[in-house]
Short mmCIF file of C-alpha atoms in Angstrom, two decimals:
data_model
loop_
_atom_site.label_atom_id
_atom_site.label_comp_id
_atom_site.label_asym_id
_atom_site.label_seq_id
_atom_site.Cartn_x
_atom_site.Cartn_y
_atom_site.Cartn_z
CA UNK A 499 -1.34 -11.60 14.26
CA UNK A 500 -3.06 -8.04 13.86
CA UNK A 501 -7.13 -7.77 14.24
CA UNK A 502 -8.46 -5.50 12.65
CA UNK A 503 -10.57 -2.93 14.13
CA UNK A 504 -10.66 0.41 13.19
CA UNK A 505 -13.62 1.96 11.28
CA UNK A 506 -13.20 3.09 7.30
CA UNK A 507 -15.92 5.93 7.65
CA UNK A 508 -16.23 5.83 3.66
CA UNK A 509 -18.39 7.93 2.10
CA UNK A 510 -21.01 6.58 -0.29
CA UNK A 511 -19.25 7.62 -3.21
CA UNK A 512 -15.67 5.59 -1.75
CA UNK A 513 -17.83 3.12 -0.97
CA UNK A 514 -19.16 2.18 -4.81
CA UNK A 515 -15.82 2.76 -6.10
CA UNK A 516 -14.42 -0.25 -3.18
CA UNK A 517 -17.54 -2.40 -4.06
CA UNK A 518 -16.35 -2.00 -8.02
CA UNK A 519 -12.86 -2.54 -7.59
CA UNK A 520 -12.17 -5.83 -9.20
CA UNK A 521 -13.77 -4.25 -12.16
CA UNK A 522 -12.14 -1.32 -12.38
CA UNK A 523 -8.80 -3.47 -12.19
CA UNK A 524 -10.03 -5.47 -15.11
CA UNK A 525 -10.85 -1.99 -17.01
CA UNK A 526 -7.62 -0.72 -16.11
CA UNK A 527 -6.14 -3.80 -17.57
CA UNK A 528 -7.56 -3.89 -20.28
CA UNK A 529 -6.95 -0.14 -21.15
CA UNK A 530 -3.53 -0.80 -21.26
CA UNK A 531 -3.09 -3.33 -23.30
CA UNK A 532 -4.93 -1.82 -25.71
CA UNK A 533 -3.04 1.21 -25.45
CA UNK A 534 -0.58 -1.12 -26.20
CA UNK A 535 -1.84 -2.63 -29.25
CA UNK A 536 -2.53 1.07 -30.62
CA UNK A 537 2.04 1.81 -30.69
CA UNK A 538 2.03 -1.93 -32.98
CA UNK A 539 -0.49 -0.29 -35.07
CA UNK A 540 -0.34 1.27 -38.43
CA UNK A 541 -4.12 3.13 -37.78
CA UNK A 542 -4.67 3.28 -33.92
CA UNK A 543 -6.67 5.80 -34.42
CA UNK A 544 -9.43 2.68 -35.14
CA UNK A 545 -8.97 2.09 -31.26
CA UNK A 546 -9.98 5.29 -29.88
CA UNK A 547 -13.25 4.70 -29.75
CA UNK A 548 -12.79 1.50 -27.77
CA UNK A 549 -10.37 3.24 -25.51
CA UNK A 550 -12.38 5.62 -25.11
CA UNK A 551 -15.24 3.58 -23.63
CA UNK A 552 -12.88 1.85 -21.53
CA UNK A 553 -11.93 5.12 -20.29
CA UNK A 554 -15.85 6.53 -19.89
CA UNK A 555 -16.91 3.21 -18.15
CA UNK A 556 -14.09 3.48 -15.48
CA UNK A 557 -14.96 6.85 -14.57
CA UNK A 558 -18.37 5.98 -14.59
CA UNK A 559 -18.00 3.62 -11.55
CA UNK A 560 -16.69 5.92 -9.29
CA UNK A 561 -20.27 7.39 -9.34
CA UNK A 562 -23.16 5.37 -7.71
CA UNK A 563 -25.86 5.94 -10.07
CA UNK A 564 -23.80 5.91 -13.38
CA UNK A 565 -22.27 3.36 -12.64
CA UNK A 566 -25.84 1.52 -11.99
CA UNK A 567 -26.68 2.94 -15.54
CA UNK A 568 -23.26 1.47 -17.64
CA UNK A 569 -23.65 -2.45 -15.96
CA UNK A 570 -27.65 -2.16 -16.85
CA UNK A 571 -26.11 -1.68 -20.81
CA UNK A 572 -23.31 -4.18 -20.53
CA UNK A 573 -23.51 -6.21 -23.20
CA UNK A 574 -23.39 -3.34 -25.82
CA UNK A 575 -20.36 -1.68 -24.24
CA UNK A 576 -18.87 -5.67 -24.29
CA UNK A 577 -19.47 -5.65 -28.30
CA UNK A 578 -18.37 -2.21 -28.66
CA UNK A 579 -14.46 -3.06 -27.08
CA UNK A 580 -14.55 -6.19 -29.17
CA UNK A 581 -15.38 -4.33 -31.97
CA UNK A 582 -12.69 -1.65 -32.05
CA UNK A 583 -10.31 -4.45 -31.44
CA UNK A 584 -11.51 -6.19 -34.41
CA UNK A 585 -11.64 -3.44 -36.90
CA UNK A 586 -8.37 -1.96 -35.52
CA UNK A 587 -6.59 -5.07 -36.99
CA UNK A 588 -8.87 -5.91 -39.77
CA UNK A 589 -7.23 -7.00 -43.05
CA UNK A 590 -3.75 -6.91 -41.22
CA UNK A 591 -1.05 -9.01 -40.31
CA UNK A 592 -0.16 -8.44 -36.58
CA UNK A 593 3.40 -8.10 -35.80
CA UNK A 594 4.53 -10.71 -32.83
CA UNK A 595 4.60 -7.80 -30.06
CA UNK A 596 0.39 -6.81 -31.47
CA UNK A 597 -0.30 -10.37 -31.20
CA UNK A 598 0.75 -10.13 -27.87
CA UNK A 599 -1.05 -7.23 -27.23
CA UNK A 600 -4.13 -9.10 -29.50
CA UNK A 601 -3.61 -12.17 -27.07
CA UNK A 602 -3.54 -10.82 -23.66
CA UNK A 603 -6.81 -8.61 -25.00
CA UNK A 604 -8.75 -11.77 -25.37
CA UNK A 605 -7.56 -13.14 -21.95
CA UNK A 606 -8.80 -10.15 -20.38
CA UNK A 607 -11.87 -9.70 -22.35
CA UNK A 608 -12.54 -13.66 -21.10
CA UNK A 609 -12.32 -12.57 -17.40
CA UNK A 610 -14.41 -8.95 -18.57
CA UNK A 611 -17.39 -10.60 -19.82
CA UNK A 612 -17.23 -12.97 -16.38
CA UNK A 613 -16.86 -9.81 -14.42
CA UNK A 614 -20.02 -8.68 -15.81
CA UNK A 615 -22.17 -11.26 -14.98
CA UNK A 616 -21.33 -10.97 -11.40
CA UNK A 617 -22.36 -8.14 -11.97
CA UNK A 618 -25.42 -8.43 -13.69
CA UNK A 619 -26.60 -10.96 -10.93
CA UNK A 620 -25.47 -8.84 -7.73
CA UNK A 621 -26.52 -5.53 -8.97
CA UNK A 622 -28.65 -3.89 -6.51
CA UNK A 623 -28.20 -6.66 -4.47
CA UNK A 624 -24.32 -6.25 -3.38
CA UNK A 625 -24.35 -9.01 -0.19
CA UNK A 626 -26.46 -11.60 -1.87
CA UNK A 627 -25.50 -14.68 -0.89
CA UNK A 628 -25.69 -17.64 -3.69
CA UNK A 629 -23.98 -21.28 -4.58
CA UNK A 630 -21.11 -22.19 -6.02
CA UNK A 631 -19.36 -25.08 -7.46
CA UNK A 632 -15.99 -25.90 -5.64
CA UNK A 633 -14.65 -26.44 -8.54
CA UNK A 634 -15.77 -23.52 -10.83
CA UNK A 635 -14.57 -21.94 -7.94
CA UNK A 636 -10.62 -23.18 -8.28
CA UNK A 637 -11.16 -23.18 -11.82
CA UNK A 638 -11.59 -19.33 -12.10
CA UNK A 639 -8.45 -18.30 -10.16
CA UNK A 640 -6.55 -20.83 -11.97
CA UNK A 641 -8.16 -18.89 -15.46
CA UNK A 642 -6.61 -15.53 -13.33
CA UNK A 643 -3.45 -16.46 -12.90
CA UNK A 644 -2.91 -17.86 -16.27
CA UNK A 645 -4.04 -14.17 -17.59
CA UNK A 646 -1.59 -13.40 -15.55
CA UNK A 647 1.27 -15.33 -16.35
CA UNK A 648 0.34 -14.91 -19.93
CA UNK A 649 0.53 -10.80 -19.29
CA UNK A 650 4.11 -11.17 -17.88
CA UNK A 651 5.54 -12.38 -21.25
CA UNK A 652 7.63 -14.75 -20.01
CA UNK A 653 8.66 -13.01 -17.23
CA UNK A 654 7.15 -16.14 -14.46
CA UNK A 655 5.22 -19.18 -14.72
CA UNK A 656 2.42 -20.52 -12.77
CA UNK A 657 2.88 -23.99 -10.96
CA UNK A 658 -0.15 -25.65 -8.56
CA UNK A 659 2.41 -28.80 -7.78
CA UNK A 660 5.81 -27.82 -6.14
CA UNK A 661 7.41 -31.36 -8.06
CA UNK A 662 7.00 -28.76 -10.99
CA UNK A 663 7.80 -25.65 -9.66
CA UNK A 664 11.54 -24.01 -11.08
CA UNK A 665 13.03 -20.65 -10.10
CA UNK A 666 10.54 -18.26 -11.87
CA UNK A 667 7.96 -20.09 -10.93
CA UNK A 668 4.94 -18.93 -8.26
CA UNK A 669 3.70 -21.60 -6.62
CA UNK A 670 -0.03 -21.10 -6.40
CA UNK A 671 -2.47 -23.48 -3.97
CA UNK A 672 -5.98 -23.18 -3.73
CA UNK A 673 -8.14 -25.39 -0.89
CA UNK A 674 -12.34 -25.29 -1.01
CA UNK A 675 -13.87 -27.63 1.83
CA UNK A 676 -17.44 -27.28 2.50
CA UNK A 677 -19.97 -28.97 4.54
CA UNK A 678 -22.44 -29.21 2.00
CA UNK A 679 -19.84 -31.01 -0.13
CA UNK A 680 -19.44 -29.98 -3.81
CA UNK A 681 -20.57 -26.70 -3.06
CA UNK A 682 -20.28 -23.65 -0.78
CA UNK A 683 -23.16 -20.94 -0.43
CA UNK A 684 -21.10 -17.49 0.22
CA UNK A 685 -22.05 -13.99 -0.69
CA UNK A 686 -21.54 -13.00 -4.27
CA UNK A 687 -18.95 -10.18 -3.60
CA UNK A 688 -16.87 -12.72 -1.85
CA UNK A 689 -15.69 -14.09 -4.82
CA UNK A 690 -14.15 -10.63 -5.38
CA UNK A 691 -12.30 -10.30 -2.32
CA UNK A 692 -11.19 -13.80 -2.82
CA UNK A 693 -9.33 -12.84 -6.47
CA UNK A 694 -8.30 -9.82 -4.72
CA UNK A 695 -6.17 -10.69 -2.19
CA UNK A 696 -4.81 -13.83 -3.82
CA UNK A 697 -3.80 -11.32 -6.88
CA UNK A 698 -2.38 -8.78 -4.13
CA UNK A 699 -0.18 -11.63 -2.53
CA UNK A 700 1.11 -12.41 -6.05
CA UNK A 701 2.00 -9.02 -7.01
CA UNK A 702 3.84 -8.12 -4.11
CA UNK A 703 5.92 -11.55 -4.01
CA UNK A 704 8.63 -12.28 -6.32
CA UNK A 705 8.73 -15.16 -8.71
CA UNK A 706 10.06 -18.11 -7.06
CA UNK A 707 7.71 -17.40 -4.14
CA UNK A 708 4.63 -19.35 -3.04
CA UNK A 709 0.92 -18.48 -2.57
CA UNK A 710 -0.88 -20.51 -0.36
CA UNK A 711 -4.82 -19.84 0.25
CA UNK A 712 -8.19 -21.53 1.23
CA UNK A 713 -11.73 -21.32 1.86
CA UNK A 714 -14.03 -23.69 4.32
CA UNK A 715 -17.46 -23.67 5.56
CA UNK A 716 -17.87 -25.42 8.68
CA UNK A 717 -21.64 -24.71 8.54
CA UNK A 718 -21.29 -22.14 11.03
CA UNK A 719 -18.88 -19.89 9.97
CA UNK A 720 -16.98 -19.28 6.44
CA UNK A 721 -13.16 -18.77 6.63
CA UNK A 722 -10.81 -17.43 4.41
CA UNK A 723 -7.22 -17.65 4.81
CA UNK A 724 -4.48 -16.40 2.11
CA UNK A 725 -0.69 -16.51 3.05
CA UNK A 726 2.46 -15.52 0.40
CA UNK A 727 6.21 -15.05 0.66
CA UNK A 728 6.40 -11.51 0.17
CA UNK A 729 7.79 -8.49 0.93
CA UNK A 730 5.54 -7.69 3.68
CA UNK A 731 4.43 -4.56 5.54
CA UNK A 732 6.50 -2.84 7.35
CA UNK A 733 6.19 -2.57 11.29
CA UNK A 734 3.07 0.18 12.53
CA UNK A 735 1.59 0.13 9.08
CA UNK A 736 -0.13 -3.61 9.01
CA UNK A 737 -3.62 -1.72 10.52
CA UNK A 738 -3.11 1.15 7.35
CA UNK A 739 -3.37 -1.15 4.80
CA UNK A 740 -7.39 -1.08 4.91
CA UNK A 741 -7.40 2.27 4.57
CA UNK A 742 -8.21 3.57 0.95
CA UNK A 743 -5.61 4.02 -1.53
CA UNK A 744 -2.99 3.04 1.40
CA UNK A 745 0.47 1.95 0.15
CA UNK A 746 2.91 0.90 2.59
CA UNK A 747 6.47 2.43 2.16
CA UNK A 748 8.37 -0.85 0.64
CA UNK A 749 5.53 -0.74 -2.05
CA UNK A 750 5.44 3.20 -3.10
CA UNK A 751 7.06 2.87 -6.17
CA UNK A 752 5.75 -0.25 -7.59
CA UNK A 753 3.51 -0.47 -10.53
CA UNK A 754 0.43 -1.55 -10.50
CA UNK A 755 -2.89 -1.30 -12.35
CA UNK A 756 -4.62 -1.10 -8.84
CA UNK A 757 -6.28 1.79 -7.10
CA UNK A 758 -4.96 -0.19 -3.80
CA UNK A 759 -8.55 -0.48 -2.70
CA UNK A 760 -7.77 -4.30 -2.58
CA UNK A 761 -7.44 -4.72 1.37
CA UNK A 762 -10.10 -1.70 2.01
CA UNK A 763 -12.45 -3.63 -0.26
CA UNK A 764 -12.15 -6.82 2.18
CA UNK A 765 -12.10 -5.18 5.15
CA UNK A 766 -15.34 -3.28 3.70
CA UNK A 767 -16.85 -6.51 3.31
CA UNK A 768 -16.25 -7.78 6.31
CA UNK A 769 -17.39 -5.04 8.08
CA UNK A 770 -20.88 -6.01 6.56
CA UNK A 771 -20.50 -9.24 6.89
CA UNK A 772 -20.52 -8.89 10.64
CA UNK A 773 -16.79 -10.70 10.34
CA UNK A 774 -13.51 -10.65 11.58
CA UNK A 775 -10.35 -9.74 9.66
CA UNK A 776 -6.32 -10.51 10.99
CA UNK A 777 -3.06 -9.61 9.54
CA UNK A 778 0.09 -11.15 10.19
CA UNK A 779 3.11 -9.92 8.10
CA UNK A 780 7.25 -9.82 8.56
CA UNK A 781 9.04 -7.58 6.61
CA UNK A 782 10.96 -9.76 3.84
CA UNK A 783 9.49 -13.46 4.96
CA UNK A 784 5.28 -12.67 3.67
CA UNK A 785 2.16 -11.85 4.84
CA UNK A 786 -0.95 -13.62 6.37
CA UNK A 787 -4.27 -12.21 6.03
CA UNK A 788 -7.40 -14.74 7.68
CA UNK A 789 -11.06 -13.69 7.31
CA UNK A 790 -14.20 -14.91 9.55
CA UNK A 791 -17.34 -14.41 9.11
CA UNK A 792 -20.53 -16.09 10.21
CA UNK A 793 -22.70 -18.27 7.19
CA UNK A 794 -26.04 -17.33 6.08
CA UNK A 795 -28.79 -20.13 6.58
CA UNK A 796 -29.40 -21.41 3.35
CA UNK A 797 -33.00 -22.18 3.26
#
């Protein structure tokens, strides 16, 4: 097991883009599968617009204040995507592979217009600290992974009980104790790194493996702990990973709709959470990542 230590020295600029991340993943995302949509189409040029905005609001959140400026006029850039979608396939019958497309769209425009309420309620605010329910908790990465699964097209299933589990199956496992029973109080962004590294360890494992995480409050300190099957990292790069846009070698070449700001973002966090980070990983067998971090008094 690996502490980390070394400083990120991010500029403020790298360090809105890190703080964003999850978003921009869910922009990326969703640019794609509209691109998508726009080949099964016999007028695509209906989506450009949409894509377009997509495109604008992504680069618009590697700036500070812009990006400040696009999340204070969410809800009209929300309607606008939904829009184009809508008028893009107006009076049409979708073909199965634009239904697909039409489907996932939704999915991701579900977890979109959650995104943007975290937003809303952190913005200018990043390490506020607030309640949540245990369950709405498990119930949102379970709403992730489905996307997920529903985005692969067959390609894996999602299984939380291992009686149910076959040979393209990831077996996913999510744990939330808290002192204060029902709930947990945790900073907002949290619930970012939280998706993030749960969605890293499923990317880089292959179906069949297993994804094991969990949170708990002790009412002193707040620890994270996610663990997968993976591929690892290889040996002398398990300290790189936080660095930003870091790929380890066995990873170079795999797609992904990632900036691979994932571990920099939790480390970032961290970091200002006055916390500890670790990182155990074997090449082949999966990787361990446990995060510390003192609580907040709650009032």
């Amino acid at each position: 097991m690996v502490e980390i230590i070394k400083a990120l020295n991010l500029t403020p600029e790298q360090e809105a883009l890190v703080d964003l991340h999850s978003f921009l993943n869910v922009l990326n995302v969703l640019s794609a599968e509209m691109d998508l949509l726009a080949l099964h189409l016999d007028r695509p040029e209906s989506l450009k617009r949409g894509i377009g905005t997509v495109h604008e609001f992504a680069q618009a959140l590697q700036d500070p204040f812009q990006a400040i400026l696009w999340v204070r006029d969410i809800d009209a850039i929300h309607r606008e995507i939904q829009q184009a979608v809508a008028t893009a396939v107006a009076g049409i019958t979708p073909t199965p592979a634009a239904q697909e497309c039409l489907d996932n769209i939704e999915a991701v425009m579900a977890i979109f217009k959650t995104r943007v309420k975290e937003l809303t309620a952190r913005a200018g605010v990043p390490m506020i600290w607030q309640w949540y329910d245990l369950e709405l908790l498990k119930e949102d990465l379970a709403i992730l992974f489905q996307v997920m699964q529903q985005k692969s097209n067959g390609g894996f299933g999602i299984k939380h009980n291992i009686a149910g589990q076959e040979e393209r199956d990831y077996l996913v496992k999510f744990d939330v104790t808290s002192r204060d029973g029902n709930q947990i109080f945790m900073p907002a962004v949290f619930n970012d790194v939280i998706r993030d590294l749960v969605a890293n360890a499923r990317k880089y494992t292959p179906p069949g493996g297993r994804i094991l995480s969990g949170l708990d409050d002790d009412g002193q300190r707040i620890r994270f702990v996610v663990e997968d099957t993976g591929v690892g990292i290889p040996p002398g790069q398990v300290e790189d990973v936080v660095k930003l846009g870091f790929r380890a070698d066995n990873v170079q070449n795999r797609r992904t709709y990632g900036g691979g700001f994932g571990l920099t973002k939790a480390y970032w966090v961290t970091q200002r959470l006055q916390g500890r980070m670790w990182i155990d990983s074997r090449l082949d067998q999966g990787t361990r990542i446990e995060i510390q971090f003192p609580r907040a008094p709650s009032g």
